[in-house]
Amino acid sequence: MTVRPGTPVPAEPPRPDPALRAALEAELDDAVALRHALHRDPRLSGDEADSRDLVLAALGDLAVPELVADTGAMLRLGTPPDAGLPAVAVRAELDALPVVERTGLPFSATGPAAHVCGHDVHVAALVAVVRALGRVGADRVPAPLLAVFQPREEKAPSGAADVAADPRFAAHEVGAVLGVHVQPELPRGTVSVRGGPVNASADEIEIEVHGRGGHGGYPHRTRDPVLALAQIVTAVHHIVSRRVDPMAAGVITLGQMEAGSAPNVVPETATARGTVRALDASRDELLAALREVVESTARAYDCSATLTVVPNEPAVVNDDALARTVSRALGSRRSDDPGTTEPAAEGLVLDTTFRSCGADDFSHYGEVLPSLMLFVGAAAAGTTPGDGPGLHHPEFSPDDAMVGEVARALLAAVTAAGAALAAPVPAAAPPA
């Protein structure tokens, strides 16, 4: 599929309409209450219909929703698609994780699922933006807004891939897609915007080693797959350090191993499962090197091995022009001066350096459209970023004030992206 050209950069950074800013502030109490309701009663990937309906009830009759990706929804504010003005889409994720929460919050989830990745904050913030536009009129932003409440970010099949491929999404003539994520690796009060790769690709892998089982007291009669797998685990962790450019980012993690049924029996097979992530590193080259190391190491121990790869997300690659436009709207610090920060327009500090080997299915939007993922700092006050509970940890939960911080960043980004889409594209210079 052809990727649309990057968005133009307006001469002056656009700012949200003051009336719209005031309307947003007036929506935050209700948005926090919605966040509590979503957090208290979370839904796992593929089972988000109840959460979706809660969101749609909070939005009332602002727009006619369209159901998408089975348990998601999207709704448009502003001129209709046939008006010829590209829309700005904003994605927020509905699903929770299969984690037992340990936050101790009064609105804590009590079952086997929890919002420990901040999706409840993202959804509540987007609802606040949509409701603010409903208060003062969608004409307060330069382009129509398409709010996408997406299911299945945490688990395949990807909800983003389904939305991006849906003809109903394409019918909205989307010109840019925005996403936002709370990030405990960033200081509180910071918003990070930068072009290029910001999240890694992520593929699941399974390594199965086949040997010859037998009695633990007669190892010479066996071909031990556990020993072979142990050497494979050691060897694959050398791939990034010795087969990948040290200036490029990639990571291989083997987080699960299984073998055997008794302490005195050499089993027939041993299995390891994990993930392969590539930010700057070549995804294909990393997987090819992994396969070579797995198979050759097993042969060295007179065993055989198979590598199964389940492709998940490509890397999240932010559109450069869109990143410049939004960063200029959030603050005036030059993107070529990463060593300093200065106050941003929305009460946050602008950062243009953060990226990580986390993964997000938001990347599927970037495969077909200019897209931009923003990160809003969530490190708890008085702590060093990264020292406290992180994303997916049972104790991770941003405080309620982050709903407003995320909403303000989103509103500024929507305004800037909409202005870029509405700006006339300069005519090409005539040939010399």
CSV table of C-alpha atoms in Angstrom, one decimal:
chain,number,residue,atom,x,y,z
A,1,MET,CA,0.0,0.0,0.0
A,2,THR,CA,1.3,3.4,-0.9
A,3,VAL,CA,2.2,5.7,2.0
A,4,ARG,CA,0.9,9.2,1.7
A,5,PRO,CA,3.4,12.1,1.6
A,6,GLY,CA,4.4,13.7,4.9
A,7,THR,CA,2.4,16.6,6.1
A,8,PRO,CA,3.5,20.2,5.4
A,9,VAL,CA,4.8,22.4,8.3
A,10,PRO,CA,2.9,25.6,8.8
A,11,ALA,CA,4.9,28.8,9.1
A,12,GLU,CA,3.6,29.6,12.6
A,13,PRO,CA,2.8,26.9,15.2
A,14,PRO,CA,-1.0,26.8,15.7
A,15,ARG,CA,-2.4,26.9,19.2
A,16,PRO,CA,-5.7,25.5,20.5
A,17,ASP,CA,-8.6,28.0,20.5
A,18,PRO,CA,-8.9,29.5,24.1
A,19,ALA,CA,-12.6,28.6,24.2
A,20,LEU,CA,-11.7,25.1,23.4
A,21,ARG,CA,-9.0,25.0,26.1
A,22,ALA,CA,-11.5,26.2,28.6
A,23,ALA,CA,-14.1,23.6,27.5
A,24,LEU,CA,-11.5,20.9,27.9
A,25,GLU,CA,-10.7,21.9,31.4
A,26,ALA,CA,-14.4,21.8,32.2
A,27,GLU,CA,-14.6,18.2,31.0
A,28,LEU,CA,-11.7,16.8,33.1
A,29,ASP,CA,-13.7,15.9,36.2
A,30,ASP,CA,-16.1,13.8,34.2
A,31,ALA,CA,-13.1,12.3,32.3
A,32,VAL,CA,-11.5,11.3,35.6
A,33,ALA,CA,-14.8,9.6,36.7
A,34,LEU,CA,-14.8,7.7,33.4
A,35,ARG,CA,-11.2,6.7,34.0
A,36,HIS,CA,-12.2,5.3,37.4
A,37,ALA,CA,-15.1,3.3,35.9
A,38,LEU,CA,-12.9,1.8,33.1
A,39,HIS,CA,-10.2,1.0,35.6
A,40,ARG,CA,-12.5,-0.6,38.2
A,41,ASP,CA,-14.1,-3.0,35.6
A,42,PRO,CA,-11.4,-3.7,32.9
A,43,ARG,CA,-11.8,-5.9,29.8
A,44,LEU,CA,-9.2,-8.0,28.1
A,45,SER,CA,-8.3,-7.9,24.4
A,46,GLY,CA,-11.2,-9.1,22.3
A,47,ASP,CA,-13.8,-8.6,25.1
A,48,GLU,CA,-13.9,-4.8,25.1
A,49,ALA,CA,-17.6,-4.3,24.2
A,50,ASP,CA,-18.6,-3.3,27.7
A,51,SER,CA,-15.8,-0.7,27.9
A,52,ARG,CA,-16.7,0.6,24.4
A,53,ASP,CA,-20.3,1.0,25.4
A,54,LEU,CA,-19.3,2.9,28.5
A,55,VAL,CA,-17.3,5.3,26.4
A,56,LEU,CA,-20.1,5.8,23.9
A,57,ALA,CA,-22.5,6.5,26.8
A,58,ALA,CA,-20.1,9.2,28.0
A,59,LEU,CA,-20.1,10.7,24.5
A,60,GLY,CA,-23.9,10.8,24.3
A,61,ASP,CA,-25.2,12.0,21.0
A,62,LEU,CA,-22.2,14.1,19.9
A,63,ALA,CA,-21.8,12.0,16.8
A,64,VAL,CA,-23.1,8.7,15.3
A,65,PRO,CA,-20.6,6.0,16.2
A,66,GLU,CA,-19.4,3.3,13.8
A,67,LEU,CA,-18.4,-0.1,15.2
A,68,VAL,CA,-15.0,-1.2,14.1
A,69,ALA,CA,-12.7,-4.2,14.7
A,70,ASP,CA,-15.5,-6.2,16.4
A,71,THR,CA,-15.4,-4.5,19.8
A,72,GLY,CA,-14.2,-1.0,19.0
A,73,ALA,CA,-15.8,2.2,17.8
A,74,MET,CA,-15.0,5.4,15.9
A,75,LEU,CA,-16.8,8.6,15.5
A,76,ARG,CA,-16.2,11.8,13.5
A,77,LEU,CA,-16.7,15.4,14.5
A,78,GLY,CA,-16.5,18.2,11.9
A,79,THR,CA,-17.1,18.3,8.2
A,80,PRO,CA,-18.2,15.0,6.6
A,81,PRO,CA,-15.7,13.0,4.4
A,82,ASP,CA,-17.2,14.3,1.2
A,83,ALA,CA,-16.3,17.9,2.1
A,84,GLY,CA,-12.7,17.2,0.9
A,85,LEU,CA,-10.8,18.1,4.1
A,86,PRO,CA,-8.6,15.3,5.5
A,87,ALA,CA,-9.4,14.3,9.0
A,88,VAL,CA,-7.0,13.9,12.0
A,89,ALA,CA,-7.6,10.4,13.6
A,90,VAL,CA,-6.7,9.9,17.3
A,91,ARG,CA,-6.4,6.4,18.6
A,92,ALA,CA,-7.0,5.3,22.2
A,93,GLU,CA,-6.9,1.7,23.4
A,94,LEU,CA,-9.7,0.0,25.2
A,95,ASP,CA,-8.1,-3.2,26.4
A,96,ALA,CA,-6.5,-4.2,29.7
A,97,LEU,CA,-3.9,-6.8,30.6
A,98,PRO,CA,-4.3,-10.3,32.3
A,99,VAL,CA,-2.6,-9.0,35.5
A,100,VAL,CA,-3.8,-9.0,39.1
A,101,GLU,CA,-3.6,-5.4,40.2
A,102,ARG,CA,-1.8,-4.4,43.4
A,103,THR,CA,-2.1,-0.6,43.4
A,104,GLY,CA,-4.4,-0.4,46.5
A,105,LEU,CA,-6.4,2.4,44.8
A,106,PRO,CA,-10.0,2.9,45.8
A,107,PHE,CA,-11.1,2.2,42.2
A,108,SER,CA,-8.7,-0.8,41.8
A,109,ALA,CA,-9.7,-3.8,39.7
A,110,THR,CA,-10.3,-6.9,41.8
A,111,GLY,CA,-10.3,-9.6,39.1
A,112,PRO,CA,-7.7,-11.2,36.9
A,113,ALA,CA,-7.4,-8.2,34.5
A,114,ALA,CA,-6.1,-4.7,35.1
A,115,HIS,CA,-5.4,-1.4,33.4
A,116,VAL,CA,-1.7,-1.4,34.2
A,117,CYS,CA,-0.6,0.1,30.9
A,118,GLY,CA,-2.4,3.4,31.1
A,119,HIS,CA,-5.1,2.7,28.5
A,120,ASP,CA,-7.8,3.9,30.8
A,121,VAL,CA,-6.0,7.3,31.0
A,122,HIS,CA,-5.7,7.5,27.2
A,123,VAL,CA,-9.3,6.7,26.6
A,124,ALA,CA,-10.6,9.2,29.2
A,125,ALA,CA,-8.3,11.9,27.8
A,126,LEU,CA,-9.6,11.4,24.3
A,127,VAL,CA,-13.2,11.4,25.5
A,128,ALA,CA,-12.5,14.8,27.2
A,129,VAL,CA,-11.2,16.2,23.9
A,130,VAL,CA,-14.2,14.9,22.0
A,131,ARG,CA,-16.6,16.3,24.5
A,132,ALA,CA,-14.9,19.6,24.6
A,133,LEU,CA,-15.2,19.9,20.8
A,134,GLY,CA,-18.9,19.0,21.3
A,135,ARG,CA,-19.3,21.9,23.7
A,136,VAL,CA,-17.8,24.6,21.5
A,137,GLY,CA,-18.1,23.2,18.0
A,138,ALA,CA,-15.8,21.1,15.9
A,139,ASP,CA,-15.0,24.2,13.8
A,140,ARG,CA,-12.6,25.2,16.6
A,141,VAL,CA,-10.0,22.9,15.2
A,142,PRO,CA,-8.7,23.2,11.7
A,143,ALA,CA,-9.6,19.7,10.5
A,144,PRO,CA,-12.3,17.1,11.3
A,145,LEU,CA,-11.5,14.8,14.2
A,146,LEU,CA,-11.9,11.0,13.9
A,147,ALA,CA,-11.8,9.5,17.4
A,148,VAL,CA,-10.9,5.8,17.3
A,149,PHE,CA,-11.5,3.7,20.4
A,150,GLN,CA,-9.5,0.6,19.4
A,151,PRO,CA,-9.6,-2.9,20.8
A,152,ARG,CA,-6.9,-5.5,21.0
A,153,GLU,CA,-3.7,-3.5,21.3
A,154,GLU,CA,-2.2,-5.9,23.8
A,155,LYS,CA,-2.9,-9.2,22.0
A,156,ALA,CA,-3.0,-10.5,18.4
A,157,PRO,CA,-4.8,-10.3,16.1
A,158,SER,CA,-4.0,-6.6,16.2
A,159,GLY,CA,-6.9,-4.2,16.5
A,160,ALA,CA,-4.9,-1.4,14.8
A,161,ALA,CA,-4.2,-3.6,11.8
A,162,ASP,CA,-7.9,-4.3,11.5
A,163,VAL,CA,-8.9,-0.6,11.8
A,164,ALA,CA,-6.2,0.5,9.3
A,165,ALA,CA,-7.4,-2.0,6.8
A,166,ASP,CA,-11.2,-1.3,7.3
A,167,PRO,CA,-12.8,0.5,4.3
A,168,ARG,CA,-14.9,2.5,6.7
A,169,PHE,CA,-11.7,4.0,8.2
A,170,ALA,CA,-10.4,4.8,4.8
A,171,ALA,CA,-13.7,6.4,3.9
A,172,HIS,CA,-13.0,9.2,6.4
A,173,GLU,CA,-10.0,10.4,4.2
A,174,VAL,CA,-7.7,10.5,7.2
A,175,GLY,CA,-4.6,12.6,6.6
A,176,ALA,CA,-2.8,11.9,9.9
A,177,VAL,CA,-3.1,9.5,12.8
A,178,LEU,CA,-2.1,10.5,16.4
A,179,GLY,CA,-1.6,8.3,19.4
A,180,VAL,CA,-0.4,9.0,23.0
A,181,HIS,CA,1.1,6.8,25.7
A,182,VAL,CA,1.9,7.5,29.3
A,183,GLN,CA,5.5,6.7,29.9
A,184,PRO,CA,7.1,6.1,33.4
A,185,GLU,CA,10.5,6.2,31.8
A,186,LEU,CA,10.0,10.0,31.3
A,187,PRO,CA,9.8,12.6,34.1
A,188,ARG,CA,6.4,13.8,35.1
A,189,GLY,CA,5.4,16.9,33.3
A,190,THR,CA,7.3,16.0,30.1
A,191,VAL,CA,5.9,15.3,26.6
A,192,SER,CA,8.2,13.6,24.1
A,193,VAL,CA,7.7,14.2,20.3
A,194,ARG,CA,10.3,13.2,17.7
A,195,GLY,CA,10.4,11.8,14.2
A,196,GLY,CA,11.7,8.4,13.1
A,197,PRO,CA,11.5,5.1,15.0
A,198,VAL,CA,10.2,5.5,18.6
A,199,ASN,CA,9.0,2.0,19.4
A,200,ALA,CA,10.5,-1.3,18.2
A,201,SER,CA,9.0,-4.0,16.1
A,202,ALA,CA,8.1,-7.1,18.1
A,203,ASP,CA,7.9,-10.7,17.0
A,204,GLU,CA,7.2,-13.7,19.2
A,205,ILE,CA,9.5,-16.7,18.8
A,206,GLU,CA,9.5,-20.3,19.9
A,207,ILE,CA,12.6,-22.5,19.9
A,208,GLU,CA,12.1,-26.3,20.1
A,209,VAL,CA,15.1,-28.5,20.5
A,210,HIS,CA,14.8,-32.2,19.6
A,211,GLY,CA,17.2,-34.7,21.1
A,212,ARG,CA,17.2,-38.3,22.3
A,213,GLY,CA,15.7,-39.0,25.7
A,214,GLY,CA,16.8,-41.5,28.2
A,215,HIS,CA,18.0,-42.3,31.7
A,216,GLY,CA,19.7,-39.5,33.6
A,217,GLY,CA,22.4,-42.0,34.8
A,218,TYR,CA,23.3,-42.9,31.2
A,219,PRO,CA,23.8,-39.5,29.5
A,220,HIS,CA,26.1,-41.0,26.8
A,221,ARG,CA,23.0,-42.9,25.5
A,222,THR,CA,21.1,-39.7,25.1
A,223,ARG,CA,21.3,-36.5,23.1
A,224,ASP,CA,20.4,-33.9,25.7
A,225,PRO,CA,18.1,-31.2,24.4
A,226,VAL,CA,18.2,-29.3,27.7
A,227,LEU,CA,21.9,-28.9,27.4
A,228,ALA,CA,21.6,-27.8,23.8
A,229,LEU,CA,18.9,-25.3,24.7
A,230,ALA,CA,21.0,-23.9,27.5
A,231,GLN,CA,23.8,-23.2,25.0
A,232,ILE,CA,21.3,-21.7,22.6
A,233,VAL,CA,20.0,-19.3,25.2
A,234,THR,CA,23.5,-18.2,25.9
A,235,ALA,CA,24.4,-17.9,22.2
A,236,VAL,CA,21.4,-15.9,21.1
A,237,HIS,CA,22.1,-13.2,23.7
A,238,HIS,CA,25.4,-12.6,21.8
A,239,ILE,CA,23.6,-11.9,18.5
A,240,VAL,CA,22.8,-8.2,19.3
A,241,SER,CA,26.2,-7.5,20.8
A,242,ARG,CA,28.2,-9.1,18.0
A,243,ARG,CA,26.0,-9.2,14.9
A,244,VAL,CA,24.2,-5.8,15.1
A,245,ASP,CA,25.7,-2.4,14.6
A,246,PRO,CA,26.3,-1.0,18.2
A,247,MET,CA,24.7,2.3,17.1
A,248,ALA,CA,21.4,0.4,16.2
A,249,ALA,CA,18.9,-0.8,18.8
A,250,GLY,CA,17.6,-4.4,19.0
A,251,VAL,CA,16.9,-6.9,21.8
A,252,ILE,CA,16.2,-10.6,22.1
A,253,THR,CA,14.5,-11.8,25.2
A,254,LEU,CA,13.8,-15.4,26.1
A,255,GLY,CA,11.3,-15.3,29.0
A,256,GLN,CA,10.0,-18.8,29.1
A,257,MET,CA,11.6,-22.3,29.1
A,258,GLU,CA,10.1,-25.7,29.5
A,259,ALA,CA,11.6,-29.2,29.5
A,260,GLY,CA,11.2,-32.6,31.2
A,261,SER,CA,8.8,-34.4,33.5
A,262,ALA,CA,11.2,-35.9,36.1
A,263,PRO,CA,14.6,-35.0,37.6
A,264,ASN,CA,16.3,-38.2,36.5
A,265,VAL,CA,15.0,-38.3,32.9
A,266,VAL,CA,16.6,-36.7,29.9
A,267,PRO,CA,13.6,-35.5,27.9
A,268,GLU,CA,13.1,-35.7,24.1
A,269,THR,CA,12.5,-32.0,23.7
A,270,ALA,CA,13.1,-28.6,25.3
A,271,THR,CA,11.4,-25.4,24.4
A,272,ALA,CA,12.1,-21.7,24.9
A,273,ARG,CA,9.8,-18.8,24.0
A,274,GLY,CA,10.5,-15.1,23.8
A,275,THR,CA,10.4,-12.0,21.7
A,276,VAL,CA,12.7,-10.3,19.1
A,277,ARG,CA,12.6,-6.5,18.9
A,278,ALA,CA,14.2,-4.1,16.4
A,279,LEU,CA,14.2,-0.3,16.6
A,280,ASP,CA,17.0,0.7,14.2
A,281,ALA,CA,18.4,-2.8,13.7
A,282,SER,CA,17.1,-4.7,10.7
A,283,ARG,CA,14.2,-6.9,11.7
A,284,ASP,CA,14.9,-9.4,8.9
A,285,GLU,CA,18.6,-9.6,9.6
A,286,LEU,CA,18.1,-10.1,13.3
A,287,LEU,CA,15.6,-13.0,12.7
A,288,ALA,CA,17.9,-14.6,10.1
A,289,ALA,CA,20.9,-14.5,12.5
A,290,LEU,CA,18.7,-16.0,15.3
A,291,ARG,CA,17.7,-18.9,13.0
A,292,GLU,CA,21.3,-19.5,12.1
A,293,VAL,CA,22.5,-19.5,15.7
A,294,VAL,CA,19.6,-21.7,16.9
A,295,GLU,CA,20.1,-24.4,14.3
A,296,SER,CA,23.9,-24.5,14.3
A,297,THR,CA,24.2,-24.6,18.1
A,298,ALA,CA,21.7,-27.5,18.3
A,299,ARG,CA,23.7,-29.4,15.7
A,300,ALA,CA,26.9,-28.9,17.7
A,301,TYR,CA,25.2,-31.0,20.5
A,302,ASP,CA,23.9,-33.7,18.0
A,303,CYS,CA,20.4,-32.3,18.3
A,304,SER,CA,18.1,-30.5,15.9
A,305,ALA,CA,16.1,-27.3,16.5
A,306,THR,CA,13.2,-25.5,14.9
A,307,LEU,CA,12.5,-21.8,15.2
A,308,THR,CA,9.0,-20.6,14.8
A,309,VAL,CA,8.3,-16.8,14.4
A,310,VAL,CA,4.9,-15.3,14.9
A,311,PRO,CA,5.1,-11.8,13.4
A,312,ASN,CA,3.4,-9.1,15.5
A,313,GLU,CA,4.0,-5.4,15.1
A,314,PRO,CA,6.4,-3.5,12.9
A,315,ALA,CA,8.3,-0.6,14.4
A,316,VAL,CA,6.4,2.6,15.3
A,317,VAL,CA,8.0,5.2,12.9
A,318,ASN,CA,6.9,8.8,13.5
A,319,ASP,CA,6.4,11.0,10.5
A,320,ASP,CA,9.1,13.6,10.5
A,321,ALA,CA,7.1,16.5,9.2
A,322,LEU,CA,4.2,15.8,11.5
A,323,ALA,CA,6.6,15.5,14.5
A,324,ARG,CA,8.1,18.9,13.7
A,325,THR,CA,4.6,20.5,13.4
A,326,VAL,CA,3.4,19.1,16.7
A,327,SER,CA,6.6,19.7,18.6
A,328,ARG,CA,6.5,23.4,17.5
A,329,ALA,CA,3.0,23.7,18.8
A,330,LEU,CA,3.9,22.2,22.2
A,331,GLY,CA,7.1,24.2,22.6
A,332,SER,CA,9.7,26.1,20.7
A,333,ARG,CA,12.9,24.1,21.5
A,334,ARG,CA,14.7,23.1,18.4
A,335,SER,CA,14.7,19.4,17.6
A,336,ASP,CA,18.4,19.6,16.7
A,337,ASP,CA,19.3,20.7,20.2
A,338,PRO,CA,18.5,17.6,22.3
A,339,GLY,CA,20.6,18.7,25.3
A,340,THR,CA,18.1,21.3,26.6
A,341,THR,CA,14.5,21.6,27.5
A,342,GLU,CA,12.2,24.6,28.0
A,343,PRO,CA,8.6,25.0,29.0
A,344,ALA,CA,6.1,23.9,26.4
A,345,ALA,CA,2.9,25.7,25.6
A,346,GLU,CA,0.6,23.2,27.3
A,347,GLY,CA,2.2,23.3,30.8
A,348,LEU,CA,4.6,20.4,29.9
A,349,VAL,CA,8.3,20.3,29.1
A,350,LEU,CA,9.1,19.3,25.6
A,351,ASP,CA,11.5,16.4,24.9
A,352,THR,CA,12.7,15.2,21.5
A,353,THR,CA,15.0,12.4,22.5
A,354,PHE,CA,12.9,9.6,24.0
A,355,ARG,CA,12.4,6.3,22.3
A,356,SER,CA,12.3,2.7,23.5
A,357,CYS,CA,12.2,-1.0,22.5
A,358,GLY,CA,8.7,-1.2,23.8
A,359,ALA,CA,6.2,-2.1,21.0
A,360,ASP,CA,2.7,-0.9,20.1
A,361,ASP,CA,0.3,-1.9,17.3
A,362,PHE,CA,-0.1,1.8,16.6
A,363,SER,CA,2.7,1.0,14.1
A,364,HIS,CA,0.1,-0.4,11.7
A,365,TYR,CA,-1.4,3.1,11.1
A,366,GLY,CA,2.1,4.3,10.2
A,367,GLU,CA,2.3,1.7,7.5
A,368,VAL,CA,-0.4,3.5,5.5
A,369,LEU,CA,-0.6,7.0,6.8
A,370,PRO,CA,1.6,9.7,8.4
A,371,SER,CA,1.4,9.0,12.1
A,372,LEU,CA,2.8,10.3,15.3
A,373,MET,CA,3.0,8.7,18.8
A,374,LEU,CA,3.5,11.1,21.7
A,375,PHE,CA,4.8,10.0,25.1
A,376,VAL,CA,3.7,11.9,28.3
A,377,GLY,CA,5.9,11.5,31.3
A,378,ALA,CA,4.4,9.4,34.1
A,379,ALA,CA,7.2,8.9,36.6
A,380,ALA,CA,5.8,9.5,40.1
A,381,ALA,CA,6.7,12.7,41.8
A,382,GLY,CA,10.0,12.5,43.7
A,383,THR,CA,11.2,9.4,41.9
A,384,THR,CA,13.8,8.9,39.2
A,385,PRO,CA,12.2,7.8,35.9
A,386,GLY,CA,12.3,4.1,35.6
A,387,ASP,CA,12.8,3.4,39.3
A,388,GLY,CA,9.1,3.0,40.2
A,389,PRO,CA,6.6,0.4,38.9
A,390,GLY,CA,6.7,0.4,35.1
A,391,LEU,CA,4.3,-0.4,32.3
A,392,HIS,CA,2.5,-3.8,32.8
A,393,HIS,CA,3.6,-3.9,36.5
A,394,PRO,CA,0.8,-4.9,38.9
A,395,GLU,CA,1.5,-1.6,40.9
A,396,PHE,CA,1.6,0.7,37.9
A,397,SER,CA,-1.1,3.4,37.9
A,398,PRO,CA,-0.7,7.0,36.8
A,399,ASP,CA,-2.5,9.5,39.1
A,400,ASP,CA,-5.7,11.1,38.0
A,401,ALA,CA,-4.1,14.4,37.0
A,402,MET,CA,-2.5,12.7,34.1
A,403,VAL,CA,-5.8,12.5,32.4
A,404,GLY,CA,-5.6,16.3,32.0
A,405,GLU,CA,-2.0,16.3,31.0
A,406,VAL,CA,-2.6,13.7,28.3
A,407,ALA,CA,-5.8,15.5,27.1
A,408,ARG,CA,-3.9,18.9,26.8
A,409,ALA,CA,-1.1,17.3,24.8
A,410,LEU,CA,-3.7,15.6,22.5
A,411,LEU,CA,-5.6,18.8,22.0
A,412,ALA,CA,-2.4,20.7,21.0
A,413,ALA,CA,-1.4,17.9,18.7
A,414,VAL,CA,-4.8,17.7,17.0
A,415,THR,CA,-4.8,21.4,16.5
A,416,ALA,CA,-1.3,21.4,15.0
A,417,ALA,CA,-1.9,18.4,12.8
A,418,GLY,CA,-5.2,19.7,11.6
A,419,ALA,CA,-3.6,23.1,10.6
A,420,ALA,CA,-0.9,21.2,8.7
A,421,LEU,CA,-3.5,19.2,6.8
A,422,ALA,CA,-5.7,22.3,6.1
A,423,ALA,CA,-2.7,24.3,4.8
A,424,PRO,CA,-2.4,24.6,1.1
A,425,VAL,CA,0.4,22.5,-0.4
A,426,PRO,CA,2.9,24.7,-2.2
A,427,ALA,CA,2.9,24.3,-5.9
A,428,ALA,CA,5.8,22.5,-7.4
A,429,ALA,CA,8.4,24.8,-8.9
A,430,PRO,CA,8.3,24.9,-12.7
A,431,PRO,CA,11.2,23.0,-14.4
A,432,ALA,CA,14.2,25.1,-15.2
